[in-house]
mmCIF file of C-alpha atoms and ligand atoms in Angstrom:
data_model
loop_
_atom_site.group_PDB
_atom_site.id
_atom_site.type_symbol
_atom_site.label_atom_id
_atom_site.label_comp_id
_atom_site.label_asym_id
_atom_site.label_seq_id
_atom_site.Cartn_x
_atom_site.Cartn_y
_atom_site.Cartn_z
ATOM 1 C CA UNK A 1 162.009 -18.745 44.275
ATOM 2 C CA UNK A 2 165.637 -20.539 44.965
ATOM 3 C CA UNK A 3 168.882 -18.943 44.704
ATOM 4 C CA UNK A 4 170.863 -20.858 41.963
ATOM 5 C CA UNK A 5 173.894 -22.183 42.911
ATOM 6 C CA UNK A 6 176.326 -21.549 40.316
ATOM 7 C CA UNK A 7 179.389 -23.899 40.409
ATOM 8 C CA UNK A 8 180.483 -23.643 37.525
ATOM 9 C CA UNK A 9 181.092 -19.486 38.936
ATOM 10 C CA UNK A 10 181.969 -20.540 41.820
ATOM 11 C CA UNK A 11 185.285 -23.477 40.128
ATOM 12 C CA UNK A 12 186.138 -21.020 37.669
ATOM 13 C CA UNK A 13 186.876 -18.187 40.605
ATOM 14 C CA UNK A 14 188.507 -20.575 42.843
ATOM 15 C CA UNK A 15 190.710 -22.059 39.764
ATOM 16 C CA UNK A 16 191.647 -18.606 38.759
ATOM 17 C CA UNK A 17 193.347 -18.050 42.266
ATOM 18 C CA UNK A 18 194.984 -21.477 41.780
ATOM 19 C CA UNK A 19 196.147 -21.170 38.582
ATOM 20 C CA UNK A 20 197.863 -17.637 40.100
ATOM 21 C CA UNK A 21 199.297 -19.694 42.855
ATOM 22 C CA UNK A 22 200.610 -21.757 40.260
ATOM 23 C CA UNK A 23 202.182 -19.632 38.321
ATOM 24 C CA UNK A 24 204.623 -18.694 40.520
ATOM 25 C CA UNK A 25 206.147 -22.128 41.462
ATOM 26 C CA UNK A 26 209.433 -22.697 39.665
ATOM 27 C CA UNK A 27 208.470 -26.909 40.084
ATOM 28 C CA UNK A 28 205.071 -27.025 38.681
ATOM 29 C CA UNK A 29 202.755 -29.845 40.326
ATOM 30 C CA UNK A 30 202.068 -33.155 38.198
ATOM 31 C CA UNK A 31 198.996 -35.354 38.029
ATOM 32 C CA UNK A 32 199.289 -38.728 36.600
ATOM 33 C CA UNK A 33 195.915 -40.493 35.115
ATOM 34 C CA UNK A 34 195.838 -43.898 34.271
ATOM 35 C CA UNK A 35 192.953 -44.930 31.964
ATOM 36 C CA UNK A 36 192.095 -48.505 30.868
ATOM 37 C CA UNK A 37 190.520 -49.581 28.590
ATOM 38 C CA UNK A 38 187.702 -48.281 25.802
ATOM 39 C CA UNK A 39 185.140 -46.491 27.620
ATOM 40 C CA UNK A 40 183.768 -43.852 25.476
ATOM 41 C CA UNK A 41 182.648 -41.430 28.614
ATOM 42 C CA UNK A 42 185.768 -42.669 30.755
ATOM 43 C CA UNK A 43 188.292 -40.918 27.731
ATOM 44 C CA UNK A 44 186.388 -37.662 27.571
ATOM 45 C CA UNK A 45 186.694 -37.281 31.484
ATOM 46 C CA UNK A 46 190.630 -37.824 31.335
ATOM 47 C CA UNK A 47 190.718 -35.496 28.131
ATOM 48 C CA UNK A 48 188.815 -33.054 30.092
ATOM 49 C CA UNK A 49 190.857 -33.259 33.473
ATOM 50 C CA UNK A 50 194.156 -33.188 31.237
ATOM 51 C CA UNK A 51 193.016 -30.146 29.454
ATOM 52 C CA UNK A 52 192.414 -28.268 32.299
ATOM 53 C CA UNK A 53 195.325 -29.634 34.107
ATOM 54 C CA UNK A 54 197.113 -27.827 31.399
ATOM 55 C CA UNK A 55 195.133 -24.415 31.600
ATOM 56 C CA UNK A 56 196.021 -24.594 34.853
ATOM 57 C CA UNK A 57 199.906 -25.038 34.578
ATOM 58 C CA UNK A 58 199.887 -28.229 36.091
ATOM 59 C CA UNK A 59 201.482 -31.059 33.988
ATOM 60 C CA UNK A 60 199.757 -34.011 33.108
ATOM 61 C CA UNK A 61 200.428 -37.296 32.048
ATOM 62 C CA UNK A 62 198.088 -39.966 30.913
ATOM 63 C CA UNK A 63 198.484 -43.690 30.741
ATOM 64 C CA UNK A 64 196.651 -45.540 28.358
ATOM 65 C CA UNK A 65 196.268 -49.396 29.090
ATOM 66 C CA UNK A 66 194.227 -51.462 26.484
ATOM 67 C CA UNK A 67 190.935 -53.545 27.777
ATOM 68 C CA UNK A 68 192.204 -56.359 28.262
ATOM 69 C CA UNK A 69 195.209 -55.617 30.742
ATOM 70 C CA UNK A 70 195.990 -57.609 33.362
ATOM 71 C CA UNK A 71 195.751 -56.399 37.591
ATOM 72 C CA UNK A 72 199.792 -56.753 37.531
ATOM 73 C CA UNK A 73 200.078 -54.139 34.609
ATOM 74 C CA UNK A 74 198.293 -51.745 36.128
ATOM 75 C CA UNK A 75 199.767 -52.122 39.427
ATOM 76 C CA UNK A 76 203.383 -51.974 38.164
ATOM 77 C CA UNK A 77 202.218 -48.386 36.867
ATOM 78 C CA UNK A 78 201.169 -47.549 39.946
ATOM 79 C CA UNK A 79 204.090 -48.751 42.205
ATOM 80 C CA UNK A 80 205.879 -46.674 39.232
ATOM 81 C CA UNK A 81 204.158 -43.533 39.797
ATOM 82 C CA UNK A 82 204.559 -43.962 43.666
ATOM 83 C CA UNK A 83 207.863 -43.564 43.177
ATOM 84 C CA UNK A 84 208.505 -41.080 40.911
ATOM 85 C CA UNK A 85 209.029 -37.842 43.048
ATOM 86 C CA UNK A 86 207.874 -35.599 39.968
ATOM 87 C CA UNK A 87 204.497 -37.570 40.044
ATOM 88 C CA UNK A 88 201.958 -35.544 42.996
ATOM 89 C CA UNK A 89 198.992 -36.812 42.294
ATOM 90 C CA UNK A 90 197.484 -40.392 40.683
ATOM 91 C CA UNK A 91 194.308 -40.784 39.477
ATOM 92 C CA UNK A 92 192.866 -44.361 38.383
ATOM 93 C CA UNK A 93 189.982 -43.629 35.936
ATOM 94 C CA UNK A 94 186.780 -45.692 36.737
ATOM 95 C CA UNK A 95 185.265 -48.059 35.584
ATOM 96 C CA UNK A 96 188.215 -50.301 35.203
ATOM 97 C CA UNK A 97 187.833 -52.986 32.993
ATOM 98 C CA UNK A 98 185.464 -56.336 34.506
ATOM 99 C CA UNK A 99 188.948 -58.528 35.034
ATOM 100 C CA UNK A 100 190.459 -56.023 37.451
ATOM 101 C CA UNK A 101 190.160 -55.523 41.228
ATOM 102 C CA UNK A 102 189.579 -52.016 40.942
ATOM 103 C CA UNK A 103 189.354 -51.856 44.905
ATOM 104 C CA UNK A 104 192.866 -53.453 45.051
ATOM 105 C CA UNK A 105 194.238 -50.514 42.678
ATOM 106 C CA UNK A 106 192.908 -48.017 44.518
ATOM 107 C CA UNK A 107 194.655 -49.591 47.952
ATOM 108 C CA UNK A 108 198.153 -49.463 46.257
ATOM 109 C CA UNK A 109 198.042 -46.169 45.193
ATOM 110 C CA UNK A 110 199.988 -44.239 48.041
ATOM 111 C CA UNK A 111 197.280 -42.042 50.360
ATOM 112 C CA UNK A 112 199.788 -38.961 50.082
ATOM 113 C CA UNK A 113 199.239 -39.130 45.831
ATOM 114 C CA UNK A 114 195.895 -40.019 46.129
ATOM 115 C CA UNK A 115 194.464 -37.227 44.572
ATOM 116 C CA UNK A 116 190.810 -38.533 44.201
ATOM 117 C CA UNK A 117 190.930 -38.934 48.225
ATOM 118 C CA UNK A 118 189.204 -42.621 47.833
ATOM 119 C CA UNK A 119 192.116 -44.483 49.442
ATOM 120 C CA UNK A 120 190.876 -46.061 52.915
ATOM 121 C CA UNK A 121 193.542 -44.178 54.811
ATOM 122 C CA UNK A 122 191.583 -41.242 53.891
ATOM 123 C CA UNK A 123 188.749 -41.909 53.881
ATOM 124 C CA UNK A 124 189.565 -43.936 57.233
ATOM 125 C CA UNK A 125 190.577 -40.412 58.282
ATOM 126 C CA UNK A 126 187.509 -38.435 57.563
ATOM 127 C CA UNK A 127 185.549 -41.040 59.319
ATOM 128 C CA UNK A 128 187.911 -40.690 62.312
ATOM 129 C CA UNK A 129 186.912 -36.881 62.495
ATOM 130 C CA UNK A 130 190.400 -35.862 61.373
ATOM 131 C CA UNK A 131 191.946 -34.036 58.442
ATOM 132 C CA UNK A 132 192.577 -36.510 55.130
ATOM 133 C CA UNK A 133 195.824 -35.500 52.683
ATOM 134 C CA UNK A 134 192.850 -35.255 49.868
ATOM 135 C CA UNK A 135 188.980 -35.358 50.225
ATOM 136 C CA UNK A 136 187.059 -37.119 47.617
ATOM 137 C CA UNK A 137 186.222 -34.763 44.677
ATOM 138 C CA UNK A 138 182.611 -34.448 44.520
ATOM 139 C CA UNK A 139 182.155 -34.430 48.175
ATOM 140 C CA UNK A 140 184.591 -31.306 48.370
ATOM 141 C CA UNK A 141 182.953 -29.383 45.691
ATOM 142 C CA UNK A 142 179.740 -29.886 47.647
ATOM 143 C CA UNK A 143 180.657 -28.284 50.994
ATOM 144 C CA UNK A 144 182.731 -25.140 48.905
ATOM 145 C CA UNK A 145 179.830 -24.667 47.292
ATOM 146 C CA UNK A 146 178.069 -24.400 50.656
ATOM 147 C CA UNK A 147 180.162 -22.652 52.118
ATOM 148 C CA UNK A 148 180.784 -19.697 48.868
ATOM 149 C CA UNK A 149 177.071 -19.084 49.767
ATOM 150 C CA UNK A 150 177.208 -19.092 53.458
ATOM 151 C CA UNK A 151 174.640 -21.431 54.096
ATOM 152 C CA UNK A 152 175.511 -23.174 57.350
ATOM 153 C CA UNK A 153 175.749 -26.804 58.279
ATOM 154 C CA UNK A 154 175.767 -26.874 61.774
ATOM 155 C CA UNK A 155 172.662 -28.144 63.466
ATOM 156 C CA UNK A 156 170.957 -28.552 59.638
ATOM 157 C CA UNK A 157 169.913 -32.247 59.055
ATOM 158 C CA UNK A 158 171.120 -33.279 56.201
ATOM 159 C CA UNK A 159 169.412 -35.583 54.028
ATOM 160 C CA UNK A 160 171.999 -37.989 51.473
ATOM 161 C CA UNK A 161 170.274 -39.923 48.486
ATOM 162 C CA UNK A 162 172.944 -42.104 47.643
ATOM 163 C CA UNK A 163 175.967 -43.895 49.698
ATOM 164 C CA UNK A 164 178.575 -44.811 47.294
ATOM 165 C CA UNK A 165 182.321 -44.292 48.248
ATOM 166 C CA UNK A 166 182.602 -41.976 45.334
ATOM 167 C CA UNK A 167 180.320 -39.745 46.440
ATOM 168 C CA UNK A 168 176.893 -40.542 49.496
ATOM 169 C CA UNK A 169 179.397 -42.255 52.085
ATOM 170 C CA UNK A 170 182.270 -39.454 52.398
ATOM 171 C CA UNK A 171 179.674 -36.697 51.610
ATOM 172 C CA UNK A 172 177.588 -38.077 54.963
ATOM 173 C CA UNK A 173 180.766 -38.064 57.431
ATOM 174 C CA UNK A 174 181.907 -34.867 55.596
ATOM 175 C CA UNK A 175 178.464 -33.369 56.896
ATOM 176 C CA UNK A 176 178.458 -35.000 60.144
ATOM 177 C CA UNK A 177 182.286 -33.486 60.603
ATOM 178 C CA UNK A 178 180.509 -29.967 60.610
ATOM 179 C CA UNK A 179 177.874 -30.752 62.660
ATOM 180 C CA UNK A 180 174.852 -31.507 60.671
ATOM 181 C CA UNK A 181 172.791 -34.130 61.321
ATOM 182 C CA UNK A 182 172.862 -36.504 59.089
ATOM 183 C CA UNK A 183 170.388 -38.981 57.196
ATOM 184 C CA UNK A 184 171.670 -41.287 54.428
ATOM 185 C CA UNK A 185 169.737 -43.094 52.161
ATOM 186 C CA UNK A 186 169.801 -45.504 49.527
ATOM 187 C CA UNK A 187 167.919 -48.228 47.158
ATOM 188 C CA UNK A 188 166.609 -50.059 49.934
ATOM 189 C CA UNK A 189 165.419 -47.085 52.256
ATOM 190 C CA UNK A 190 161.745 -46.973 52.657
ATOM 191 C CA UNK A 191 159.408 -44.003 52.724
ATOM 192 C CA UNK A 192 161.798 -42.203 50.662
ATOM 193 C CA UNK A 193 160.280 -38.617 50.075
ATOM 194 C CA UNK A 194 158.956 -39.030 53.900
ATOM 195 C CA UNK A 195 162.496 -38.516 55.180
ATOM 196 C CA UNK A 196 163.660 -35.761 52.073
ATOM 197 C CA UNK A 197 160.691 -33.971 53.324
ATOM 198 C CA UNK A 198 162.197 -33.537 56.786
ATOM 199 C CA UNK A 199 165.593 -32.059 55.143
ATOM 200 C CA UNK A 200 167.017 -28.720 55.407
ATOM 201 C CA UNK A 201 170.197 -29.931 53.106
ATOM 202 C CA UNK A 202 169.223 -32.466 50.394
ATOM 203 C CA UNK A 203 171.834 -34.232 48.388
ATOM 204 C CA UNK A 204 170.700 -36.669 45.689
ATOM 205 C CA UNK A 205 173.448 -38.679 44.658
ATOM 206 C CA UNK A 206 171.787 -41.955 43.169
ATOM 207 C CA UNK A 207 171.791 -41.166 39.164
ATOM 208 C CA UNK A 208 168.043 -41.707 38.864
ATOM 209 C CA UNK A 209 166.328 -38.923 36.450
ATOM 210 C CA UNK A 210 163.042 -38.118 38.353
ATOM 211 C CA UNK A 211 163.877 -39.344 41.223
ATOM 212 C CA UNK A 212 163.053 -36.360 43.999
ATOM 213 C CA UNK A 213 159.891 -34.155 42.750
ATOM 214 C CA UNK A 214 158.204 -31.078 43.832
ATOM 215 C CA UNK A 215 156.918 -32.700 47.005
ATOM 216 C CA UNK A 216 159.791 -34.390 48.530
ATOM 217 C CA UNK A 217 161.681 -31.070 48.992
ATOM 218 C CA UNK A 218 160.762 -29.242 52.009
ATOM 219 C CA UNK A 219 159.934 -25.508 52.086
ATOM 220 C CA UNK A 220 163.298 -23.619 51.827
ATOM 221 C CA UNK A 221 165.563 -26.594 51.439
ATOM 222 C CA UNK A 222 168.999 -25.814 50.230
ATOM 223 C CA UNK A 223 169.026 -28.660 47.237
ATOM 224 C CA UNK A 224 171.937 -29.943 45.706
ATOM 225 C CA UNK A 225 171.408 -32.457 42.850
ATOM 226 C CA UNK A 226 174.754 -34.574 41.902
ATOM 227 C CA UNK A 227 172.970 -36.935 39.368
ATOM 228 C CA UNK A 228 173.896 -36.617 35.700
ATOM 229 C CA UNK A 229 171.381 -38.474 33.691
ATOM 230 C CA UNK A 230 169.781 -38.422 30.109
ATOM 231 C CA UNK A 231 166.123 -36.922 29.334
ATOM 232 C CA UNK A 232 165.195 -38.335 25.995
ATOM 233 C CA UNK A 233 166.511 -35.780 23.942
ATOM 234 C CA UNK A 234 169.624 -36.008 24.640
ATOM 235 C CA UNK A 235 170.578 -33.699 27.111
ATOM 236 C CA UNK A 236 171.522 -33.645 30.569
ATOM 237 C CA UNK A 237 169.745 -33.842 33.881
ATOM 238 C CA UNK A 238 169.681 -34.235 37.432
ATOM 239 C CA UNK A 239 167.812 -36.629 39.773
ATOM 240 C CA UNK A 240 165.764 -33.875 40.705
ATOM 241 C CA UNK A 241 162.385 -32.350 39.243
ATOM 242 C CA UNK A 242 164.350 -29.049 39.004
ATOM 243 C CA UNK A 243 161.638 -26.819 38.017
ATOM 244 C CA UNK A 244 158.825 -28.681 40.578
ATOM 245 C CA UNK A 245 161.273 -28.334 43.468
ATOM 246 C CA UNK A 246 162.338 -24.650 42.914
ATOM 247 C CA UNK A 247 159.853 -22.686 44.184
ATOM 248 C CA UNK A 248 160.089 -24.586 47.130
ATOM 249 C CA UNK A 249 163.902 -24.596 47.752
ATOM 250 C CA UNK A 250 165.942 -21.484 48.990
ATOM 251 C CA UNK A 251 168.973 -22.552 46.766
ATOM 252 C CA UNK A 252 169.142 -24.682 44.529
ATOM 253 C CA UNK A 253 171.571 -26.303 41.711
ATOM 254 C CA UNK A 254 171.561 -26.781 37.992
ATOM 255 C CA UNK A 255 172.346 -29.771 35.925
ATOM 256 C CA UNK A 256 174.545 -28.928 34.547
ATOM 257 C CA UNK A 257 176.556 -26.190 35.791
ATOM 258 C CA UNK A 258 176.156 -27.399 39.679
ATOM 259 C CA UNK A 259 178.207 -29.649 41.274
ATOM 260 C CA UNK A 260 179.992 -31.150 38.289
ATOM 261 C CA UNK A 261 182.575 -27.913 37.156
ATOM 262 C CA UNK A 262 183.412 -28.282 41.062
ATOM 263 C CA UNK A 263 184.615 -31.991 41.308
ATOM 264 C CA UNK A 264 186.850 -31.319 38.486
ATOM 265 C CA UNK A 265 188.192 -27.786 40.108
ATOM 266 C CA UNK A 266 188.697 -30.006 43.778
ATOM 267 C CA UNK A 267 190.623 -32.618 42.015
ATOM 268 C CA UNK A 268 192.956 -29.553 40.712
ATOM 269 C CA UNK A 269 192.707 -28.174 44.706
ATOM 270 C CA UNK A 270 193.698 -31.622 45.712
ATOM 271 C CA UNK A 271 196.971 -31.853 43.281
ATOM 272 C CA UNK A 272 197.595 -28.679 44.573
ATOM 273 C CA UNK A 273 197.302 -29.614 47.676
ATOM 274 C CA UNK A 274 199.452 -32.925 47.827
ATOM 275 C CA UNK A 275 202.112 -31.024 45.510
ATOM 276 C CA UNK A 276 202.423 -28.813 49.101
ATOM 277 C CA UNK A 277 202.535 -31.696 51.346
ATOM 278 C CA UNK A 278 205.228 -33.177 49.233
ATOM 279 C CA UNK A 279 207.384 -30.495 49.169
ATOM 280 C CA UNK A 280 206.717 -29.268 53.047
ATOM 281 C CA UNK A 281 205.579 -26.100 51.421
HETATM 282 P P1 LIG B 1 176.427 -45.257 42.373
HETATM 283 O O1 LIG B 1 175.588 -45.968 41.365
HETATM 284 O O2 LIG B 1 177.713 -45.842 42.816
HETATM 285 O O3 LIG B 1 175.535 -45.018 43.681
HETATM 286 C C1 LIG B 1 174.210 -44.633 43.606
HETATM 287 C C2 LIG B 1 173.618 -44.633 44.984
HETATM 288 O O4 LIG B 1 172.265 -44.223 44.892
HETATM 289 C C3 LIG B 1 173.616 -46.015 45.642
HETATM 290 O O5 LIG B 1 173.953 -45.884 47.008
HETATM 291 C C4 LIG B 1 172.168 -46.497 45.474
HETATM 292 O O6 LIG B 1 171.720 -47.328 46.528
HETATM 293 C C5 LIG B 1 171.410 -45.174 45.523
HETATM 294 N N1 LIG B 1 170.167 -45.244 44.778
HETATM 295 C C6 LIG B 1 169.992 -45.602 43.485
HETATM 296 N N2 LIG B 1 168.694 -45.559 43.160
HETATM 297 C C7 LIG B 1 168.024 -45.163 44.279
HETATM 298 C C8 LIG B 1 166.650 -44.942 44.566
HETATM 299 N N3 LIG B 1 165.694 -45.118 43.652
HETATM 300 N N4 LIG B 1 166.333 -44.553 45.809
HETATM 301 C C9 LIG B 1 167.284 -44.353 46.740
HETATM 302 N N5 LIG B 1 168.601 -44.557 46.522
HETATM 303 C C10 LIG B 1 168.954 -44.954 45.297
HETATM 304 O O7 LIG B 1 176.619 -43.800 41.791
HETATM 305 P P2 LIG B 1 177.675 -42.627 42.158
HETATM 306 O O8 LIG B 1 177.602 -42.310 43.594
HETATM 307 O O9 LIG B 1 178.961 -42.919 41.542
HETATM 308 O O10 LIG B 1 177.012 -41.439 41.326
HETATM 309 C C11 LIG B 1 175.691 -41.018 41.569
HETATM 310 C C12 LIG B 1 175.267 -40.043 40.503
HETATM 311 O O11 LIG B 1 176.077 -38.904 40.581
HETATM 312 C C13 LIG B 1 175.423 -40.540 39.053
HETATM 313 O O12 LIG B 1 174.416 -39.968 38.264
HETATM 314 C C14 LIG B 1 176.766 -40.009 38.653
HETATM 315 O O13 LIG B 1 176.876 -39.844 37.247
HETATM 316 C C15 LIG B 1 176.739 -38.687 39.353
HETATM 317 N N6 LIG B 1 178.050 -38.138 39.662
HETATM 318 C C16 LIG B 1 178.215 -36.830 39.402
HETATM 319 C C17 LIG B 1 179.383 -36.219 39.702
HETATM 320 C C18 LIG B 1 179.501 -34.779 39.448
HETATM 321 O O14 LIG B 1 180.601 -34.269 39.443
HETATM 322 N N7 LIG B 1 178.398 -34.046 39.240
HETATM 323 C C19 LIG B 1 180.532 -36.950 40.258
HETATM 324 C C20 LIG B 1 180.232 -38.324 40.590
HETATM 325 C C21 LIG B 1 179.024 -38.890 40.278
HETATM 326 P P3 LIG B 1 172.389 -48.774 46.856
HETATM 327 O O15 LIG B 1 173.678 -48.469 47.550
HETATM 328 O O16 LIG B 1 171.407 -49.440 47.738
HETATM 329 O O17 LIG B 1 172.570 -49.446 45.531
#
């Protein structure tokens, strides 16, 4: 039987420290989020960040830009924010709306506010082997979460489903940066649960429900499942069989309650974190 891995323990201890840190600065550290748009799912994420933002005693501010604004709008915001010393941290909610280059906004936003780490100075960094100003969210909340339960990296080979920027891609040089040896796959990969059966680290990152079953997962795998689907009645799920593949696995995490309450408590790390760098602190 696996060993849950409890993020959403695991965020709430580390933001309870943070929000102690916090409370002691006489500046407190701001995180701009612009949202565009009317994505339904896209304003309950910035709600949620904002909220906790707040909890935290870091100040927020949200920009709300209607659906049909145009790539100058936006970017005026940003070069805004750039330059607005009280501003540590900018966020760019995706999906931006189909007219705008999202990969354009996400280049002008300045690597040391780039508080979701996606900007290709950092992420340029991580794959250079050196230290980013801000990791990507997700990816961070995955190797805190390894190491809170001490399960080592080095030497492990590490097996990625998925190899977006958000997530797959940074996660894989993340891994490789602590000496795992890494595997990454994706929709056109063939033999699939051939290569997830050779994995002592698993990631599935691809947002397909019933994607990795019992059989896929080695004996004593440490499993981490990033996916947040739908089953049919409404709730949420992984891309993992979780109850086929834990038995097998020596940890393993729930959707929800896994990985997700960490990206949001990295993002909070990473304002943190830039607020520092700013001020030479
Ligand atoms: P993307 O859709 O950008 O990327 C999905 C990746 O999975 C792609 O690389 C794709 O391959 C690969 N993939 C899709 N289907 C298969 C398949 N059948 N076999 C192998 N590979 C496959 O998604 P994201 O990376 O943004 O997100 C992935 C999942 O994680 C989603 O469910 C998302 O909601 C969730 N997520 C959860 C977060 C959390 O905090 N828990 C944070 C961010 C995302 P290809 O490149 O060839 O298309």
């Amino acid at each position: 039987m696996a060993k849950l891995i409890e993020g959403k323990i695991v965020a709430k201890k580390i933001l309870e420290n943070l929000s102690d840190e916090i409370l002691f600065l006489e500046k407190k550290p701001c995180l701009a989020v612009i949202i565009a748009g009317d994505d339904a799912a896209s304003k309950i994420y910035v709600n949620s960040k904002k909220k906790k933002a707040e909890e935290l005693g870091i100040k927020s501010v949200v920009i709300e830009l209607p659906q049909n604004c145009t790539q100058q709008e936006i970017l005026e915001k940003i070069y805004t924010l750039n330059n607005d010393d009280s501003v540590n941290g900018i966020l760019v909610q995706l999906p931006l709306p189909p007219q705008i280059n999202a990969k354009e906004v996400v280049e002008k936003i300045h690597p040391l506010k780039d508080v979701d780490g996606l900007h290709p100075y950092n992420l340029g960094q991580i794959a250079a082997g050196n230290k980013p100003h801000a990791y990507p969210c997700t990816p961070k909340g995955i190797i805190r979460l390894l190491e809170y339960y001490d399960i080592s990296i080095a030497g492990k080979h590490a097996v990625i489903i998925g190899r977006s920027n958000l997530v797959g891609r940074p996660l894989s040089l993340m891994l490789l940066n602590e000496n795992a040896t890494v595997t990454v796959c994706h929709s056109k990969t063939k033999n699939l649960s051939q290569i997830t059966q050779q994995a002592d680290i698993l990631v599935s990152a691809a947002g397909q429900r019933g994607l990795v079953k019992a059989d896929m997962v080695k004996d004593g795998a440490v499993v981490i499942d990033v996916g947040i689907n739908r089953q049919e009645d409404g709730k949420l799920c992984g891309d993992v069989d979780f109850w086929g593949a834990e038995p097998r696995a020596s940890y393993i995490t729930p959707v929800p309650g896994g990985v997700g309450p960490m990206t949001i408590c990295s993002l909070m790390q990473n304002t943190f974190d830039l607020y520092k760098i700013q001020n030479k602190i």
